[in-house]
DNA sequence: TCTGGGGTCCTGATGCTT
DNA sequence: TCTGAAGCATCAGGACCC
């Protein structure tokens, strides 16, 4: 199969049962056995179930208590996020060997834009096979499922079509027909509530949506209706964005036991505020707003937010704002979860200055940026910028998105 | 059977500015 | 000077994704 007639070649790569697979990779005693990664206590859900556990109808997001009942022989392993991040970095670096345009979606999946790569890697089948082999070799044996098509949406559905260790190729010309018999659950954005609404309208498959008049669907579902219609036609113009930035950061925790008094929540707010403020500083970022989140014992979510006069990464300011927002809560509780988030994230410090200068300098050229940096902030700023740049692949025509994205690749992986 | 944590985007209400 | 409409920003909540 050739991709010459494909307008774009988009790859979606999704690691198979990632957390559980990493645990099995690191501990041979777990291999071939049902493994559940999740909190060892009762108040939590399964993060990942190994494929050996799945015949027992155990899967992600299932309450751990239920999963243990359904699969009593399963070995429960507490998550080790540092290790998953480490392996994720290896996987993402492997993807980067195939394309400069890699958009990580989470630790275990990413989109790659491989348009024009046929000359280097061959047909879509060859691209998929080589990518899978490279990941397996780089990680010491982890498998990845790959979907390839002309849009992000179809590539994503395709990668989930055959799992684990699958490779599904959907030529753009066939994509609409390929989607048609699939259930509406594959529509990006159709969760349980929306699926129920669609079912009430007698819509069960993507083909049912594709056959409708889009204005009628829009009248019933608003912008979501139009969005679903476009997806049903296999139309999805979104580009692969390798320079996507976080818009918010949060830290939240479910309490071991519900708390009723706002005063009892204060230490947890302080702790969460410290965590997000530290993460902002670690990434040389500042935030222009603070939000708190509470979950009541009956699972109602309450939020309160406030804009700050000035962007900050100071723990004291984030904490003071969060504590003040807590005073605005008049719900009697009891509460089972407390969280603090910051939003309106922007760069601060050297990375931010570099970004601004790159934006302002003529054409964003690197030499102009460094000159301006030296002129305005002195040699230490140049050193800091050089440190940042030494961790990137050099490009003559550096633009701000590229700099921003690669300034801290370790955390972003 | 009893529901995590980290995110994004959308919607409707409300208040401010022009 | 007053009023109303339009546009915009912000807020709180909801739904969704991994």
XYZ file of C-alpha atoms (C1' of nucleotides) in Angstrom:
449
model
C 0.000 0.000 0.000
C 1.323 3.425 -0.906
C 0.612 6.694 0.870
C 1.157 8.906 -2.169
C -2.558 9.623 -2.448
C -2.896 10.268 1.295
C -3.173 13.967 2.158
C -1.566 13.240 5.533
C -0.120 10.165 7.219
C -1.020 10.198 10.909
C 0.110 7.490 13.309
C -1.401 6.861 16.720
C 0.704 4.665 18.992
C -0.737 3.345 22.230
C 1.303 1.212 24.656
C -0.474 -1.962 25.756
C -1.574 -2.047 29.433
C 1.355 0.273 30.027
C 1.724 0.420 33.831
C 1.058 -3.296 34.264
C 3.405 -4.137 31.391
C 6.210 -2.100 33.000
C 5.663 -3.946 36.285
C 5.849 -7.280 34.462
C 8.947 -6.145 32.622
C 10.711 -5.215 35.869
C 9.589 -8.231 37.897
C 9.744 -11.572 36.074
C 7.587 -13.156 38.807
C 4.636 -11.083 37.540
C 4.929 -12.202 33.918
C 2.030 -14.262 32.622
C -0.023 -13.468 35.736
C -3.022 -11.191 36.304
C -1.665 -7.887 37.635
C -3.651 -4.882 38.826
C -1.846 -1.573 39.213
C -3.609 0.626 41.725
C -3.691 1.845 45.304
C -3.411 -1.025 47.784
C -6.181 0.416 50.023
C -9.888 -0.048 49.444
C -10.653 3.544 48.397
C -9.384 3.626 44.865
C -9.701 2.344 41.334
C -7.656 0.157 39.019
C -5.210 2.214 36.960
C -4.268 -0.629 34.625
C -5.064 -4.328 34.486
C -2.692 -6.686 32.694
C -4.155 -8.643 29.790
C -4.095 -11.798 31.944
C -6.635 -10.142 34.282
C -8.995 -8.922 31.574
C -10.907 -12.176 30.956
C -12.202 -11.739 34.537
C -13.928 -8.527 33.315
C -11.470 -6.303 35.138
C -10.374 -3.023 33.599
C -9.180 0.527 34.147
C -11.199 2.879 36.362
C -12.982 -0.011 38.056
C -13.201 0.251 41.859
C -10.420 -1.844 43.333
C -12.831 -3.632 45.673
C -14.832 -4.928 42.721
C -11.750 -5.857 40.725
C -10.382 -7.924 43.621
C -13.687 -9.716 43.981
C -13.841 -10.519 40.271
C -10.221 -11.565 40.056
C -9.121 -12.753 43.519
C -5.922 -14.318 42.172
C -4.740 -10.953 40.793
C -1.536 -9.476 42.197
C -2.094 -5.837 43.224
C 0.916 -3.599 42.671
C 1.054 0.040 43.855
C 1.862 2.473 41.029
C 5.440 3.717 40.523
C 4.935 6.851 38.426
C 8.602 7.790 38.396
C 9.414 4.509 36.712
C 6.556 4.872 34.203
C 7.830 8.343 33.324
C 11.299 6.947 32.808
C 10.042 4.277 30.392
C 7.753 6.817 28.741
C 10.753 9.018 27.962
C 12.415 6.075 26.213
C 9.260 5.428 24.194
C 8.832 9.089 23.214
C 12.481 9.339 22.190
C 11.935 6.294 19.994
C 8.940 7.994 18.385
C 11.100 11.070 17.808
C 13.461 8.921 15.717
C 10.561 8.437 13.301
C 9.149 11.953 13.099
C 9.946 15.471 14.324
C 6.219 15.952 14.858
C 5.329 13.885 17.932
C 2.403 14.892 20.140
C 2.391 13.005 23.448
C -1.158 12.541 24.757
C -0.204 10.842 28.003
C 2.652 8.735 29.330
C 1.678 5.837 27.087
C 0.373 7.252 23.824
C 1.237 9.749 21.145
C 0.393 10.956 17.661
C 3.093 11.138 14.993
C 2.800 13.023 11.727
C 4.597 10.837 9.189
C 3.469 12.723 6.097
C 6.141 12.508 3.446
C 8.085 9.815 5.268
C 7.318 7.078 2.759
C 10.672 7.624 1.088
C 12.474 6.910 4.365
C 10.358 4.280 6.070
C 8.293 2.798 3.257
C 4.622 1.865 3.174
C 2.261 2.350 6.144
C 2.723 -1.342 6.938
C 6.485 -0.845 7.002
C 6.178 2.313 9.126
C 3.996 0.477 11.643
C 6.174 -2.618 11.801
C 9.376 -0.639 12.201
C 7.865 1.570 14.905
C 6.619 -1.431 16.864
C 9.960 -3.206 16.586
C 11.849 -0.087 17.645
C 9.696 0.366 20.755
C 10.077 -3.277 21.685
C 13.839 -3.098 21.324
C 14.236 0.239 23.149
C 12.131 -0.832 26.130
C 13.312 -4.416 26.420
C 10.064 -5.995 25.318
C 7.053 -3.694 25.698
C 4.451 -3.865 22.951
C 2.557 -1.008 21.348
C -0.608 -0.967 19.276
C -0.504 1.268 16.239
C -3.177 2.828 14.054
C -2.362 4.656 10.821
C -4.699 6.777 8.737
C -5.113 10.272 7.326
C -6.523 11.956 10.465
C -5.834 11.872 14.177
C -9.320 10.656 14.925
C -9.290 7.646 12.574
C -5.712 6.756 13.562
C -6.795 6.774 17.203
C -9.808 4.540 16.621
C -7.624 2.264 14.479
C -4.985 1.798 17.192
C -7.691 0.542 19.541
C -9.121 -1.785 16.913
C -6.627 -4.599 17.452
C -4.973 -4.856 20.858
C -2.528 -5.821 22.222
C 0.369 -5.571 19.780
C -1.901 -4.593 16.896
C -1.315 -2.740 13.658
C -4.350 -1.342 11.851
C -4.108 0.719 8.683
C -7.121 2.602 7.366
C -6.538 4.350 4.031
C -8.241 7.771 4.071
C -10.408 6.883 1.076
C -11.910 3.968 3.037
C -12.069 5.667 6.439
C -15.730 6.730 6.367
C -16.922 3.240 5.427
C -14.574 1.678 7.963
C -16.017 3.839 10.766
C -19.674 3.351 9.796
C -20.395 0.021 11.575
C -18.569 1.026 14.776
C -20.627 1.926 17.857
C -21.091 5.599 18.743
C -18.853 4.990 21.762
C -15.840 5.362 19.454
C -16.762 9.000 18.802
C -14.248 11.258 20.512
C -16.230 13.050 23.226
C -19.104 10.581 23.522
C -18.949 9.311 27.088
C -21.700 7.453 28.951
C -24.054 10.469 29.225
C -23.802 11.427 25.581
C -24.084 7.793 24.451
C -27.352 7.594 26.355
C -28.604 10.748 24.618
C -27.613 9.342 21.237
C -29.309 6.040 22.043
C -32.475 7.930 22.948
C -32.337 9.456 19.454
C -32.040 5.962 17.965
C -28.395 6.473 16.986
C -26.242 3.410 17.619
C -23.434 3.458 15.073
C -21.165 6.045 13.541
C -22.912 5.302 10.235
C -26.249 6.343 11.788
C -24.710 9.748 12.547
C -23.080 10.008 9.111
C -26.478 9.532 7.444
C -28.107 12.416 9.315
C -28.621 16.016 8.322
C -25.876 17.811 10.285
C -28.024 20.862 11.059
C -30.634 18.636 12.711
C -27.953 16.985 14.829
C -26.547 20.384 15.735
C -29.981 21.555 16.821
C -30.243 18.577 19.187
C -26.686 18.402 20.543
C -25.245 21.862 19.915
C -21.645 22.139 18.810
C -21.087 18.539 19.887
C -23.587 17.441 17.214
C -21.615 19.145 14.462
C -18.401 17.722 15.896
C -19.797 14.170 15.817
C -21.033 14.621 12.259
C -17.581 15.732 11.121
C -15.962 12.747 12.831
C -18.511 10.389 11.257
C -17.369 11.660 7.838
C -13.776 10.864 8.889
C -13.044 14.584 8.779
C -10.654 15.854 11.445
C -8.312 18.653 10.395
C -6.501 18.908 13.744
C -2.732 18.914 13.237
C -0.255 16.905 15.255
C 0.945 19.488 17.771
C 4.401 18.746 19.080
C 4.508 22.009 21.065
C 1.361 21.706 23.130
C 1.571 23.301 26.578
C -0.267 22.606 29.795
C -2.946 25.174 30.635
C -3.421 24.113 34.232
C -1.743 22.054 36.920
C -3.394 20.436 39.872
C -2.844 18.309 42.922
C -5.715 16.583 44.617
C -6.238 13.716 47.008
C -9.028 11.571 48.230
C -9.007 11.553 52.015
C -8.700 8.318 53.937
C -11.936 9.290 55.711
C -14.448 12.035 54.935
C -13.980 15.357 56.771
C -16.787 17.752 57.650
C -15.049 20.777 59.028
C -13.424 23.286 56.718
C -10.744 23.792 59.369
C -9.791 20.141 59.106
C -9.309 20.589 55.350
C -6.835 23.454 55.721
C -3.662 21.334 56.098
C -4.599 19.357 52.968
C -5.136 22.596 51.033
C -1.746 23.827 52.206
C -0.095 20.588 51.106
C -1.737 20.632 47.653
C -0.892 24.323 47.181
C 2.756 23.588 48.016
C 2.844 20.729 45.504
C 1.483 22.752 42.562
C 3.591 25.808 43.401
C 6.722 23.655 43.507
C 5.830 22.096 40.165
C 5.386 25.579 38.687
C 8.826 26.605 39.934
C 10.408 23.359 38.716
C 9.171 24.175 35.227
C 9.979 27.903 35.419
C 6.278 28.703 35.120
C 3.884 31.044 36.873
C 0.097 30.923 37.069
C -2.433 33.741 36.935
C -5.270 31.969 38.761
C -6.013 29.546 41.595
C -8.901 27.108 41.875
C -9.935 24.753 44.652
C -12.008 21.623 44.184
C -13.990 19.706 46.758
C -15.875 16.459 46.321
C -18.682 15.839 48.749
C -19.464 12.439 50.272
C -22.243 12.069 47.668
C -19.878 12.877 44.783
C -20.946 16.413 44.041
C -18.043 18.524 42.788
C -17.676 22.085 44.073
C -15.145 24.516 42.647
C -14.169 28.099 43.436
C -11.584 30.057 41.513
C -9.944 33.463 41.529
C -7.727 35.457 39.186
C -4.537 36.792 40.736
C -3.353 40.366 40.359
C -0.038 39.018 39.103
C 1.137 35.596 37.928
C 2.970 33.695 40.649
C 4.703 30.463 41.543
C 5.000 31.332 45.244
C 3.618 28.689 47.603
C 2.476 31.360 50.052
C 0.332 33.181 47.498
C -1.173 30.000 46.040
C -1.901 28.733 49.533
C -3.343 32.011 50.830
C -5.633 32.272 47.794
C -6.742 28.656 48.110
C -7.432 29.073 51.846
C -9.458 32.189 51.105
C -11.486 30.330 48.451
C -12.114 27.576 50.995
C -13.857 30.135 53.195
C -16.331 30.762 50.343
C -17.619 27.183 50.505
C -20.917 27.070 52.350
C -21.704 23.407 51.728
C -21.742 21.466 55.007
C -19.977 18.455 53.479
C -18.709 15.997 54.532
C -15.968 16.020 51.913
C -14.026 13.089 50.492
C -11.597 14.932 48.205
C -9.720 18.206 48.245
C -7.616 19.648 45.434
C -5.834 22.808 44.397
C -5.226 23.786 40.786
C -3.524 26.707 39.121
C -4.438 27.956 35.660
C -3.379 30.642 33.228
C 0.095 29.119 33.115
C 2.844 31.168 31.548
C 6.595 31.015 31.477
C 8.707 32.760 34.049
C 12.438 33.098 34.516
C 14.977 32.407 31.805
C 12.765 30.151 29.711
C 10.087 32.818 29.678
C 12.502 35.597 28.795
C 13.893 33.443 26.025
C 10.408 32.845 24.746
C 9.584 36.547 24.765
C 12.816 37.442 23.070
C 12.383 34.764 20.447
C 8.918 36.095 19.788
C 10.135 39.658 19.463
C 13.408 39.105 17.638
C 13.431 39.200 13.897
C 12.225 35.887 12.544
C 12.933 34.218 15.875
C 16.537 33.498 14.832
C 18.667 31.913 17.519
C 21.677 34.199 17.200
C 19.461 37.267 17.476
C 17.795 35.794 20.541
C 21.102 35.130 22.300
C 22.455 38.566 21.440
C 19.375 40.230 22.809
C 19.470 38.017 25.881
C 23.065 39.001 26.617
C 22.305 42.654 26.066
C 19.303 42.707 28.381
C 20.075 40.133 31.063
C 23.821 39.518 30.973
C 26.031 36.462 30.476
C 24.315 34.278 33.099
C 21.086 34.473 31.157
C 22.936 33.390 28.024
C 24.439 30.479 29.950
C 21.011 29.461 31.194
C 19.595 29.698 27.683
C 22.494 27.656 26.356
C 21.842 24.994 28.980
C 18.241 24.845 27.852
C 19.218 24.692 24.228
C 21.876 22.040 24.770
C 19.040 19.738 25.756
C 17.355 20.233 22.403
C 18.181 19.329 18.857
C 19.743 22.441 17.365
C 17.694 24.250 14.782
C 18.685 27.368 12.941
C 15.171 28.731 12.821
C 14.197 28.307 16.444
C 10.690 29.445 17.150
C 9.158 30.082 20.537
C 6.983 26.984 20.588
C 9.931 24.755 19.928
C 11.985 26.398 22.671
C 9.166 26.287 25.126
C 8.406 22.669 24.480
C 11.946 21.450 24.714
C 13.016 23.599 27.622
C 12.051 20.839 30.017
C 11.615 17.627 28.050
C 12.093 15.446 31.107
C 8.984 16.685 32.835
C 6.917 16.828 29.700
C 7.545 13.293 28.512
C -20.258 -2.653 43.039
C -18.760 1.938 44.631
C -16.334 4.923 42.347
C -8.374 8.133 41.426
C -5.676 11.813 39.730
C -4.256 14.718 36.166
C -5.868 17.081 32.640
C -9.047 19.479 28.513
C -13.042 21.505 26.590
C -17.851 23.092 26.572
C -21.987 25.455 28.350
C -24.896 28.587 30.729
C -25.112 32.314 34.014
C -23.515 36.647 35.327
C -21.328 41.016 35.342
C -18.661 44.549 33.112
C -17.639 47.622 29.187
C -18.675 49.952 25.072
C -28.104 61.482 31.035
C -30.343 57.227 30.605
C -31.184 52.802 28.438
C -30.572 48.676 25.930
C -27.927 45.632 23.099
C -23.794 43.409 21.949
C -19.482 41.613 23.013
C -16.375 39.877 26.161
C -14.386 37.892 30.366
C -15.035 35.227 34.280
C -17.044 31.719 37.016
C -19.060 27.226 38.305
C -20.401 23.032 36.838
C -20.527 19.080 33.689
C -18.644 15.723 30.657
C -14.965 13.571 28.890
C -10.173 11.473 28.141
C -6.092 8.675 29.665
